[in-house]
Amino acid sequence: MSTLVFLEHHGSAIQKGALGVLSKAASLDPDTAGVLVGSGVRDLAAQAGQYGAKTVYVADDPSLASPLPQPRVDVLAALVRDKGLQNVLFGASVLASDVAGGLSARLDAGLNWDMNDLEVRDGALVGKRSALGDTVRADVGWTAEPRLGLIRAGSFEATQSGGDPAVEDVPVSLEGFSTKAELVEHTQEESTGPSIEDADILVTGGRGLGGPEGFAPLEELAAALGGAVASTRAVVDSGWYPYPTQIGQTGKVVSPKVYIGFGVSGAIQHKVGMQTSQVIIAVNKDGNAPIFEFSDLGVVGDLNTVVPQLTALVKERKGS
Amino acid sequence: MKIAVCVKEVPDAGPNRRIDPGTLRMDRSGDRSLNAYDLHAVEQAIRLKDAAGDGEVVLVSMGAAKALESLRKGLAMGADRALLVSDDAAAGSDLVATSKVLAKALEAESPDLVLFGQQATDGDGAVLWAAVADRLQFPVVSQISELEVSGDTITAKRQTEHGYDTIRAALPAVLAVADSLNEPRYPSLKGIMGAKKKPQDTKALADIGLDASEAGDAGSRTTVLGLGEPPSRGETIKIEDEGDAAQKILDFLVERKLV
Ligand SMILES: Cc1cc2nc3c(=O)[nH]c(=O)nc-3n(C[C@H](O)[C@H](O)[C@H](O)COP(=O)(O)OP(=O)(O)OC[C@H]3O[C@@H](n4cnc5c(N)ncnc54)[C@H](O)[C@@H]3O)c2cc1C
Ligand SMILES: Nc1ncnc2c1ncn2[C@@H]1O[C@H](COP(=O)(O)O)[C@@H](O)[C@H]1O
């Protein structure tokens, strides 16, 4: 076999998810390489060697500075064709998903996503994934090469196996349409206040709150419980609550003793950030909401009645 | 401005959703509706058309013939017409095949913008737009939570693992919108009545210039090998609020010494 792992980097670090996939790939296939695509990324190659890459391909060019997918598809497509690589694996992210999707079309190559384990069966890669909000598990395969795969965040530990990789430059030649999108600005909100990762009890508000004003009652409940308030992407994107409180794939991964979701639907990208909570409680007016599939206690009801009642009861019990 | 919106009919969420253990495909026989995330794309298309003062919003979908019923929701919201590619030979299409079919159908429409929802609730792939954009050779931006169209360029803001990016792209472009971009309107009674009369074309693979071997199982490159049992999370309790839910939540926490 031969396997290529997409080494997504941010700033001067390769993403932990990508290194986890690299470690796993190297344990299955001694002929595992990594690919770095960006501007000023050559120095990261040694790090990739530490996590198992025998070869690191480097596409280092100013035109690749922005984290946009289509130029990366151009680079990977040429590399995979040129070297006849059989497996191409990605740690899932917003960028990696768009690269993998584009590459799938460019090479007419099958893509399996949301896999959380990999194995080799009869000399070929087989993936394990869950589906339908994790209510189903399936073994998935490919009917042709190359085989493309996206691995769910957090599936594999990044483990150092040591190694001094061969570093090989790859040519950069971009399609006209790949340069028609450009990054104008990147912003990052700094966290202030207590971190949601440290709280034992997280009271989480979703779009069901109806607006930013819905968070005040949740803050009162969280204060009564001695917990913190967390949120979903939908409400953060809408500007109702700050980004540092967001749980999920593009937010924080939390593991509190108690998670209580109010007006949260339980989308898979939210679930991956809170599924290891000790106890999950959900209040949602839609009895079919996916969150009920993984709640220890599910309440089909209106948060506008449950929240104030619960706050009053908790205060009463604590005698305040 | 001509805007195509890719929309999908999906099985309703809930405990009855399943993969057919015989065919290893999604069981699509139960209640179905238009993928809720796609309503945000339809909504945005209608707003963009209205802002431009003229143009057309076309729903483009691949699915079973009866999926037209679900597409009518988009027409009732205000889309102008629907194009459904439906063919027995297209059943079971994976990403490679689906993107090929949609790109072929879209090519013939030559839209200025192609909008997608953020994910289909049956597959949760959140990748299809990238594949379609590559086949159309259009720039692509995904996870859009703010969007501005001005002349021949779009400017979009979107969340990644590292904060927010603002991206500018030239038209024609493929855009996948997040659920936070807008609040989809409810169709009016007039919209619902009018939807039935709007043009709704169903085309077979041959009608859009594709061979049966390019879709369905034959055109796919991935396969489901088998199904397993999901890991059980232990006992779960689900109750309807009858005025005592808050008390039950508190009791639940107290019993487990969590408050
Ligand atoms: C690449 C990618 C990355 C993503 N990353 C993340 C992430 O990091 N974190 C994240 O959270 N999401 C993420 N998402 C988005 C995710 O898919 C969902 O869109 C999002 O989690 C939905 O947020 P929500 O539950 O608040 O809103 P909705 O899905 O709109 O759910 C609102 C819920 O509130 C209920 N409700 C409404 N009114 C009431 C009421 N009065 N009482 C009780 N219930 C009520 C409704 O029934 C509904 O179930 C990502 C998506 C993608 C594609
Ligand atoms: N069969 C289909 N026909 C048309 N559009 C689709 C189809 N499947 C998915 N889509 C679109 O692609 C988006 C992402 O789907 P997915 O990548 O399958 O999660 C959806 O929100 C729809 O806009």
XYZ file of C-alpha atoms and ligand atoms in Angstrom:
655
model
C 0.000 0.000 0.000
C 0.918 3.633 -0.146
C -0.790 6.269 1.957
C -0.736 10.052 1.921
C -1.893 12.146 4.880
C -2.895 15.794 4.435
C -0.920 17.719 7.057
C -3.144 20.705 7.758
C -1.293 23.399 9.625
C -2.317 26.603 11.332
C 0.396 29.119 12.057
C 3.535 27.143 12.778
C 1.936 23.940 13.984
C 0.562 20.894 12.237
C -2.954 20.240 13.519
C -3.235 17.574 16.208
C -5.991 15.868 14.246
C -3.757 15.510 11.201
C -0.915 14.135 13.336
C -3.323 11.617 14.875
C -4.329 10.414 11.421
C -0.668 10.280 10.427
C 0.217 8.127 13.473
C -2.623 5.747 12.704
C -1.783 5.551 8.991
C 1.884 4.848 9.747
C 0.851 2.004 12.056
C -1.151 0.411 9.218
C 1.114 1.178 6.282
C 4.912 1.530 6.499
C 4.783 3.416 3.204
C 3.034 6.463 4.655
C 3.845 9.975 3.517
C 2.562 13.380 4.534
C 1.966 16.463 2.443
C 2.435 20.051 3.604
C 0.798 22.749 1.524
C 1.326 26.410 2.329
C 3.815 29.215 2.430
C 6.889 28.844 4.645
C 5.907 25.324 5.712
C 9.097 23.372 4.955
C 10.280 23.575 8.583
C 7.243 21.564 9.691
C 8.445 18.473 7.793
C 10.639 17.224 10.634
C 7.644 17.287 12.992
C 5.714 15.079 10.566
C 8.604 12.608 10.597
C 8.280 12.338 14.370
C 4.716 11.107 13.917
C 5.507 8.463 11.336
C 5.813 10.040 7.884
C 8.504 8.243 5.874
C 8.389 10.955 3.231
C 7.086 14.488 3.512
C 6.052 16.176 0.283
C 6.271 19.933 0.504
C 4.407 22.422 -1.679
C 5.766 25.712 -0.440
C 4.663 28.762 -2.369
C 3.370 32.252 -1.541
C 0.263 31.534 -3.628
C -0.650 28.870 -1.034
C -0.492 31.141 2.000
C -4.248 31.407 2.645
C -6.064 28.353 4.011
C -8.293 27.952 0.946
C -9.200 24.536 -0.460
C -9.021 24.728 -4.231
C -5.284 25.421 -4.661
C -4.714 22.460 -2.339
C -6.836 20.242 -4.561
C -4.575 21.165 -7.482
C -1.434 20.241 -5.544
C -2.800 16.989 -4.144
C -4.313 15.838 -7.431
C -0.983 16.229 -9.242
C 0.893 14.487 -6.434
C -1.488 11.539 -6.147
C -1.459 10.993 -9.913
C 2.277 11.415 -10.216
C 3.182 8.993 -7.422
C 0.261 6.626 -7.947
C -0.695 6.917 -4.269
C -3.420 4.539 -3.118
C -4.883 6.075 0.060
C -5.320 9.749 0.887
C -6.437 10.526 4.436
C -7.566 13.746 6.113
C -8.329 14.739 9.691
C -11.751 16.377 9.334
C -11.924 20.165 9.469
C -13.649 22.887 7.513
C -10.623 23.151 5.213
C -9.854 19.428 4.947
C -13.465 18.573 4.069
C -13.486 21.034 1.196
C -10.118 19.763 -0.053
C -11.257 16.131 0.159
C -14.545 16.871 -1.609
C -12.804 18.696 -4.446
C -10.179 15.987 -4.800
C -12.864 13.327 -4.975
C -14.358 14.981 -8.047
C -11.002 15.788 -9.647
C -9.771 12.190 -9.431
C -13.175 10.469 -9.590
C -12.041 8.902 -6.331
C -14.390 7.606 -3.652
C -14.553 9.546 -0.379
C -15.736 8.064 2.915
C -16.269 10.595 5.702
C -16.829 10.649 9.430
C -14.740 7.519 9.931
C -13.503 6.933 13.463
C -11.373 3.865 12.845
C -9.380 2.258 10.059
C -8.078 -1.226 9.458
C -6.446 -3.221 6.709
C -8.437 -6.217 5.489
C -7.028 -8.461 2.742
C -4.462 -5.833 1.892
C -6.973 -3.022 1.467
C -8.138 -0.210 3.688
C -11.504 -0.557 5.450
C -13.107 2.264 7.421
C -15.461 2.220 10.365
C -17.955 4.999 10.776
C -21.167 5.808 12.479
C -24.097 7.385 10.717
C -27.539 8.895 11.284
C -26.439 10.774 14.366
C -24.390 7.787 15.553
C -27.414 5.479 15.747
C -25.866 3.168 13.138
C -22.359 1.788 12.734
C -21.032 0.660 9.388
C -17.913 -0.753 7.788
C -17.163 1.130 4.599
C -14.835 0.465 1.709
C -13.801 1.655 -1.730
C -14.326 -0.030 -5.088
C -11.381 1.664 -6.796
C -8.187 3.553 -6.084
C -7.280 6.091 -4.918
C -9.275 5.797 -1.716
C -10.043 9.073 0.050
C -11.059 9.295 3.688
C -11.999 11.963 6.234
C -11.440 10.978 9.866
C -13.678 12.397 12.577
C -11.847 14.769 14.915
C -10.427 13.145 18.027
C -10.466 9.579 16.699
C -6.729 8.912 16.871
C -4.074 9.901 19.387
C -1.020 11.581 17.908
C 1.856 9.331 19.014
C 5.516 9.951 18.312
C 7.328 7.046 16.764
C 10.422 8.996 15.802
C 11.944 9.193 12.386
C 13.800 11.355 9.976
C 11.666 11.808 6.877
C 12.798 12.244 3.313
C 11.645 15.684 2.211
C 10.605 16.153 -1.391
C 9.448 19.349 -3.031
C 6.431 19.078 -5.272
C 5.613 21.458 -8.090
C 2.832 24.001 -7.677
C 0.657 24.666 -10.682
C -2.782 26.148 -10.029
C -5.939 26.035 -12.131
C -7.396 29.392 -13.111
C -10.589 28.849 -11.115
C -8.618 27.870 -8.026
C -7.368 31.411 -7.620
C -10.768 33.101 -7.914
C -11.361 33.057 -4.163
C -9.151 35.020 -1.796
C -8.913 35.449 1.934
C -9.630 39.062 2.883
C -9.488 38.850 6.640
C -8.997 36.424 9.516
C -10.265 37.205 12.997
C -10.089 35.352 16.251
C -12.021 36.234 19.378
C -9.997 36.107 22.552
C -11.510 34.281 25.512
C -12.341 36.229 28.608
C -13.917 34.984 31.821
C -14.067 31.404 33.047
C -13.472 28.762 30.427
C -16.301 26.351 29.645
C -13.728 23.559 29.686
C -13.297 23.941 33.449
C -16.973 23.897 34.438
C -18.576 20.824 36.035
C -22.020 21.862 34.879
C -22.655 23.367 31.461
C -25.985 24.967 30.649
C -26.017 25.149 26.867
C -28.241 27.417 24.808
C -29.090 26.814 21.144
C -31.114 28.623 18.549
C -34.275 27.547 20.320
C -33.624 30.439 22.723
C -35.042 32.649 19.993
C -32.577 35.509 20.358
C -29.674 36.894 22.377
C -32.056 37.863 25.199
C -32.655 34.159 25.817
C -29.238 33.830 27.413
C -29.928 35.938 30.537
C -32.241 33.298 32.071
C -29.651 30.621 31.246
C -26.944 32.638 33.001
C -29.181 32.841 36.057
C -29.714 29.069 35.996
C -26.017 28.392 35.510
C -25.155 30.686 38.415
C -27.656 28.881 40.649
C -26.160 25.509 39.674
C -22.593 26.738 40.008
C -21.914 26.099 36.331
C -21.193 28.029 33.154
C -23.112 28.829 29.976
C -22.110 27.268 26.660
C -23.511 27.601 23.156
C -23.850 26.197 19.629
C -22.431 27.442 16.337
C -25.827 28.643 15.170
C -26.079 31.159 18.025
C -22.416 32.179 17.867
C -22.602 32.774 14.117
C -25.703 34.878 14.715
C -23.850 37.019 17.237
C -26.064 36.005 20.193
C -23.200 34.673 22.317
C -19.398 34.735 22.071
C -17.327 32.193 20.132
C -15.235 31.018 23.137
C -18.400 29.469 24.619
C -19.097 27.326 21.566
C -19.074 23.551 21.900
C -18.348 21.342 18.891
C -16.191 20.555 15.894
C -15.165 24.152 15.308
C -15.523 25.111 18.961
C -14.418 23.458 22.187
C -14.487 19.826 23.207
C -15.867 19.575 26.744
C -16.433 16.779 29.210
C -18.453 18.189 32.115
C -20.217 16.160 34.797
C -23.535 17.596 33.585
C -24.534 18.987 30.199
C -28.009 20.503 29.942
C -29.042 21.615 26.455
C -31.927 24.034 25.951
C -33.140 24.500 22.378
C -30.178 22.566 20.985
C -31.002 20.151 18.148
C -27.974 17.906 18.649
C -26.312 18.086 15.219
C -23.376 15.731 14.801
C -20.824 18.580 14.786
C -22.167 19.740 18.150
C -22.267 16.225 19.551
C -18.580 15.560 18.879
C -17.804 18.374 21.315
C -19.876 17.118 24.265
C -20.562 13.402 23.868
C -18.201 12.427 26.696
C -20.209 14.439 29.252
C -21.050 12.238 32.241
C -24.747 13.062 32.152
C -26.610 14.638 29.223
C -29.975 16.320 29.708
C -31.914 17.940 26.874
C -34.990 20.140 26.719
C -36.387 20.522 23.217
C -39.919 21.065 21.962
C -39.382 18.753 18.991
C -39.701 15.119 20.099
C -37.729 14.038 17.009
C -34.704 16.253 17.724
C -31.505 14.227 17.256
C -30.276 15.231 20.735
C -32.781 12.826 22.301
C -30.872 9.927 20.720
C -27.981 10.547 23.084
C -29.544 12.134 26.175
C -29.740 10.380 29.531
C -32.790 12.482 30.347
C -34.767 14.026 27.526
C -37.606 16.470 28.114
C -39.975 17.236 25.271
C -41.124 20.672 26.274
C -40.795 24.439 26.023
C -37.589 25.845 27.447
C -39.381 29.094 28.247
C -41.354 27.320 30.954
C -38.712 24.826 32.076
C -35.787 27.247 32.532
C -37.406 29.648 35.053
C -39.003 26.759 36.951
C -35.714 24.914 37.217
C -33.868 28.049 38.303
C -36.422 28.645 41.061
C -36.224 25.029 42.245
C -32.435 25.010 42.339
C -32.349 28.300 44.272
C -34.938 26.976 46.708
C -32.954 23.803 47.293
C -29.731 25.687 47.825
C -31.628 27.995 50.199
C -30.789 31.246 48.472
C -29.097 37.031 -11.469
C -29.767 33.349 -12.022
C -29.412 31.290 -8.884
C -29.520 27.511 -8.706
C -30.153 25.941 -5.297
C -29.198 22.317 -4.705
C -31.744 20.748 -2.404
C -32.367 17.221 -1.212
C -35.335 15.269 0.062
C -34.369 13.434 3.262
C -36.094 11.025 5.654
C -37.457 12.829 8.710
C -35.293 12.639 11.818
C -36.437 10.495 14.714
C -36.208 6.925 15.902
C -37.612 5.456 12.664
C -34.698 6.554 10.530
C -32.625 3.551 9.457
C -30.403 1.964 6.885
C -32.066 -0.972 5.157
C -30.012 -4.006 6.250
C -30.824 -5.764 2.959
C -29.742 -3.123 0.459
C -27.377 -1.315 2.896
C -28.943 1.897 1.606
C -30.904 4.570 3.415
C -34.499 3.484 3.915
C -36.447 6.216 2.118
C -39.908 4.692 2.466
C -41.048 6.595 5.573
C -41.943 10.260 6.114
C -39.736 12.612 4.151
C -39.255 16.315 3.684
C -36.901 18.874 2.220
C -33.594 18.880 4.112
C -34.108 21.642 6.695
C -30.623 23.059 6.180
C -31.428 23.603 2.497
C -34.275 25.973 3.388
C -31.614 28.509 4.376
C -30.130 28.270 0.877
C -33.563 28.686 -0.728
C -34.293 31.666 1.515
C -30.995 33.340 0.618
C -31.549 32.762 -3.099
C -34.966 34.425 -2.955
C -33.543 37.398 -1.043
C -30.685 37.799 -3.521
C -33.043 37.665 -6.466
C -35.337 40.226 -4.838
C -32.390 42.505 -4.078
C -31.150 42.248 -7.662
C -34.615 43.165 -8.925
C -34.697 40.416 -11.501
C -33.511 36.892 -12.122
C -34.573 33.355 -11.454
C -34.286 30.831 -8.632
C -34.098 27.208 -9.811
C -34.166 24.247 -7.431
C -31.918 21.423 -8.628
C -32.129 18.009 -7.038
C -31.321 14.383 -7.586
C -33.647 11.888 -5.970
C -36.611 9.549 -6.300
C -39.493 10.723 -8.542
C -41.705 11.343 -5.515
C -39.144 13.835 -4.172
C -40.951 16.492 -6.236
C -43.459 16.690 -3.383
C -40.712 17.872 -1.053
C -39.311 20.302 -3.626
C -42.701 22.018 -3.672
C -41.894 23.488 -0.285
C -39.079 25.475 -1.921
C -41.408 26.579 -4.702
C -43.985 27.642 -2.102
C -41.314 29.753 -0.406
C -40.714 31.564 -3.694
C -38.364 29.615 -5.968
C -39.410 29.877 -9.617
C -39.054 26.306 -10.841
C -37.675 22.899 -9.986
C -35.483 20.433 -11.839
C -35.348 16.899 -10.475
C -32.967 14.344 -11.929
C -34.567 11.017 -11.215
C -33.557 7.657 -12.591
C -33.548 4.120 -11.193
C -29.938 3.907 -12.365
C -29.019 6.832 -10.094
C -30.164 5.180 -6.852
C -27.329 4.518 -4.448
C -25.080 7.242 -5.882
C -22.144 8.225 -3.679
C -20.280 11.548 -3.704
C -18.459 10.897 -6.989
C -21.670 9.969 -8.800
C -23.930 12.562 -7.151
C -21.531 15.397 -7.898
C -21.285 14.254 -11.513
C -25.061 14.230 -11.956
C -25.631 17.597 -10.278
C -22.743 19.268 -12.090
C -24.074 18.043 -15.413
C -27.567 19.338 -14.651
C -26.167 22.660 -13.390
C -23.927 23.122 -16.424
C -26.962 23.223 -18.675
C -28.540 25.892 -16.462
C -25.440 28.170 -16.445
C -26.296 29.939 -13.195
C -24.402 32.916 -11.741
C -24.582 31.363 -8.296
C -25.056 27.813 -7.057
C -26.190 27.595 -3.428
C -26.025 24.567 -1.131
C -27.260 23.915 2.398
C -24.692 23.158 5.092
C -25.303 19.418 5.178
C -27.886 16.794 4.323
C -29.323 15.336 7.542
C -29.257 11.774 6.169
C -25.592 11.694 5.141
C -24.084 14.581 7.137
C -21.289 14.712 4.556
C -21.007 18.468 4.238
C -18.722 17.974 1.240
C -20.864 17.826 -1.892
C -20.432 21.503 -2.842
C -16.670 21.133 -3.040
C -16.996 18.240 -5.492
C -19.607 20.027 -7.609
C -17.519 23.227 -7.665
C -14.500 21.297 -8.905
C -16.505 19.778 -11.751
C -17.994 23.174 -12.695
C -14.585 24.840 -12.250
C -16.167 27.533 -10.075
C -14.667 28.997 -6.893
C -16.283 27.637 -3.720
C -16.910 29.035 -0.231
C -18.569 26.940 2.490
C -20.097 27.444 5.982
C -21.197 30.990 5.105
C -22.775 32.900 8.001
C -22.708 36.352 6.382
C -22.956 37.063 2.675
C -22.781 40.130 0.495
C -23.121 40.139 -3.282
C -21.952 43.169 -5.179
C -21.570 43.176 -8.933
C -19.476 40.191 -9.940
C -18.078 39.403 -6.507
C -19.327 37.880 -3.301
C -17.862 38.473 0.131
C -18.574 35.849 2.743
C -17.749 35.302 6.391
C -17.452 31.833 7.795
C -16.342 30.032 10.934
C -13.482 27.550 10.961
C -11.625 25.798 13.791
C -9.500 28.944 14.125
C -11.994 31.777 14.220
C -13.641 33.614 11.342
C -12.451 34.018 7.761
C -13.735 36.601 5.322
C -13.402 35.374 1.752
C -14.022 37.178 -1.518
C -14.796 35.244 -4.686
C -15.681 35.984 -8.283
C -18.961 34.932 -9.896
C -19.991 32.409 -11.033
C -19.435 30.676 -7.719
C -20.600 27.788 -5.551
C -21.644 28.815 -2.036
C -22.664 26.591 0.866
C -24.596 28.498 3.519
C -24.724 27.870 7.270
C -28.026 27.660 9.133
C -27.201 30.944 10.860
C -27.251 32.973 7.631
C -30.980 33.653 7.785
C -34.331 32.522 9.141
C -36.228 30.711 6.353
C -39.697 32.128 5.735
C -42.830 30.057 6.152
C -44.594 29.636 2.830
C -47.759 31.735 2.601
C -51.060 30.119 1.689
C -50.814 31.840 -1.678
C -47.309 30.472 -2.103
C -48.477 26.968 -1.331
C -51.369 27.203 -3.783
C -49.126 28.707 -6.467
C -46.366 26.137 -6.055
C -48.262 23.381 -7.839
C -48.472 25.482 -11.003
C -44.787 26.378 -11.180
C -42.652 24.483 -13.740
C -41.389 21.174 -12.353
C -39.274 19.064 -14.674
C -38.183 15.531 -14.000
C -35.300 14.362 -16.145
C -33.661 10.962 -16.561
C -29.885 10.554 -16.743
C -30.027 10.309 -20.539
C -31.934 13.610 -20.695
C -29.012 15.443 -19.117
C -26.456 13.623 -21.254
C -25.186 11.043 -18.784
C -24.821 7.326 -19.256
C -26.352 4.993 -16.658
C -22.844 3.716 -15.877
C -21.869 7.153 -14.535
C -24.345 7.135 -11.639
C -25.766 4.763 -9.051
C -23.673 1.799 -7.956
C -21.819 1.685 -11.278
C -20.713 5.293 -11.026
C -19.855 5.139 -7.321
C -16.433 4.462 -5.823
C -17.403 3.728 -2.226
C -19.380 0.892 -0.719
C -20.984 -0.089 2.565
C -19.550 -3.463 3.603
C -21.788 -4.174 6.556
C -23.691 -2.771 9.500
C -22.848 -3.119 13.157
C -24.595 -2.320 16.424
C -23.979 1.181 17.732
C -22.379 1.446 21.153
C -25.173 1.736 23.718
C -25.184 4.710 26.051
C -27.140 2.840 28.713
C -30.626 3.638 29.889
C -32.234 6.800 28.596
C -35.354 8.457 29.920
C -37.580 10.593 27.714
C -40.528 12.484 29.152
C -43.118 14.998 27.984
C -43.262 18.115 30.121
C -46.543 18.072 32.052
C -45.595 20.971 34.260
C -43.243 18.863 36.367
C -40.226 18.571 34.056
C -38.128 21.047 36.033
C -38.738 19.031 39.198
C -37.822 15.829 37.365
C -34.575 17.335 36.101
C -33.691 18.449 39.631
C -34.585 15.022 41.104
C -32.451 13.361 38.421
C -29.463 15.514 39.391
C -30.026 15.116 43.126
C -30.298 11.301 42.869
C -26.897 11.281 41.182
C -25.471 13.735 43.714
C -24.707 16.189 40.914
C -26.168 19.226 42.680
C -18.192 21.874 9.260
C -19.209 22.173 10.318
C -18.766 22.475 11.589
C -19.688 22.752 12.594
N -19.221 23.002 13.848
C -20.119 23.162 14.855
C -19.690 23.362 16.209
O -18.487 23.437 16.513
N -20.632 23.504 17.166
C -21.977 23.454 16.901
O -22.790 23.591 17.829
N -22.414 23.298 15.636
C -21.521 23.157 14.618
N -21.983 23.019 13.334
C -23.399 23.302 13.053
C -24.362 22.184 13.377
O -24.449 21.334 12.262
C -25.767 22.762 13.665
O -26.137 23.591 12.596
C -25.829 23.560 14.949
O -25.228 22.844 16.009
C -27.270 23.854 15.291
O -27.331 24.686 16.412
P -28.648 24.690 17.318
O -28.863 23.328 17.877
O -28.498 25.820 18.248
O -29.798 25.137 16.309
P -30.953 24.304 15.609
O -30.421 23.119 14.911
O -31.735 25.285 14.832
O -31.821 23.761 16.821
C -32.673 24.545 17.598
C -33.537 23.593 18.410
O -34.331 24.337 19.331
C -35.588 23.713 19.477
N -36.501 24.723 20.007
C -36.991 25.824 19.380
N -37.777 26.535 20.220
C -37.786 25.873 21.405
C -38.431 26.093 22.663
N -39.191 27.168 22.879
N -38.233 25.195 23.660
C -37.451 24.093 23.447
N -36.818 23.838 22.282
C -36.987 24.722 21.278
C -35.911 23.236 18.078
O -36.832 22.160 18.126
C -34.524 22.802 17.547
O -34.302 21.406 17.755
C -21.085 22.737 12.307
C -21.516 22.421 11.026
C -20.609 22.134 10.035
C -21.116 21.771 8.672
N -29.254 14.488 -4.046
C -29.053 15.810 -3.928
N -29.596 16.664 -4.837
C -29.374 18.000 -4.736
N -28.663 18.571 -3.767
C -28.112 17.775 -2.841
C -28.262 16.361 -2.863
N -27.597 15.847 -1.804
C -27.063 16.888 -1.144
N -27.365 18.071 -1.750
C -26.932 19.436 -1.370
O -25.634 19.340 -0.798
C -25.629 19.824 0.538
C -24.629 19.029 1.350
O -24.951 17.686 1.305
P -24.015 16.550 1.925
O -22.626 16.826 1.423
O -24.602 15.282 1.397
O -24.142 16.686 3.432
C -27.076 19.750 0.982
O -27.357 20.662 2.015
C -27.795 20.093 -0.324
O -27.770 21.492 -0.563
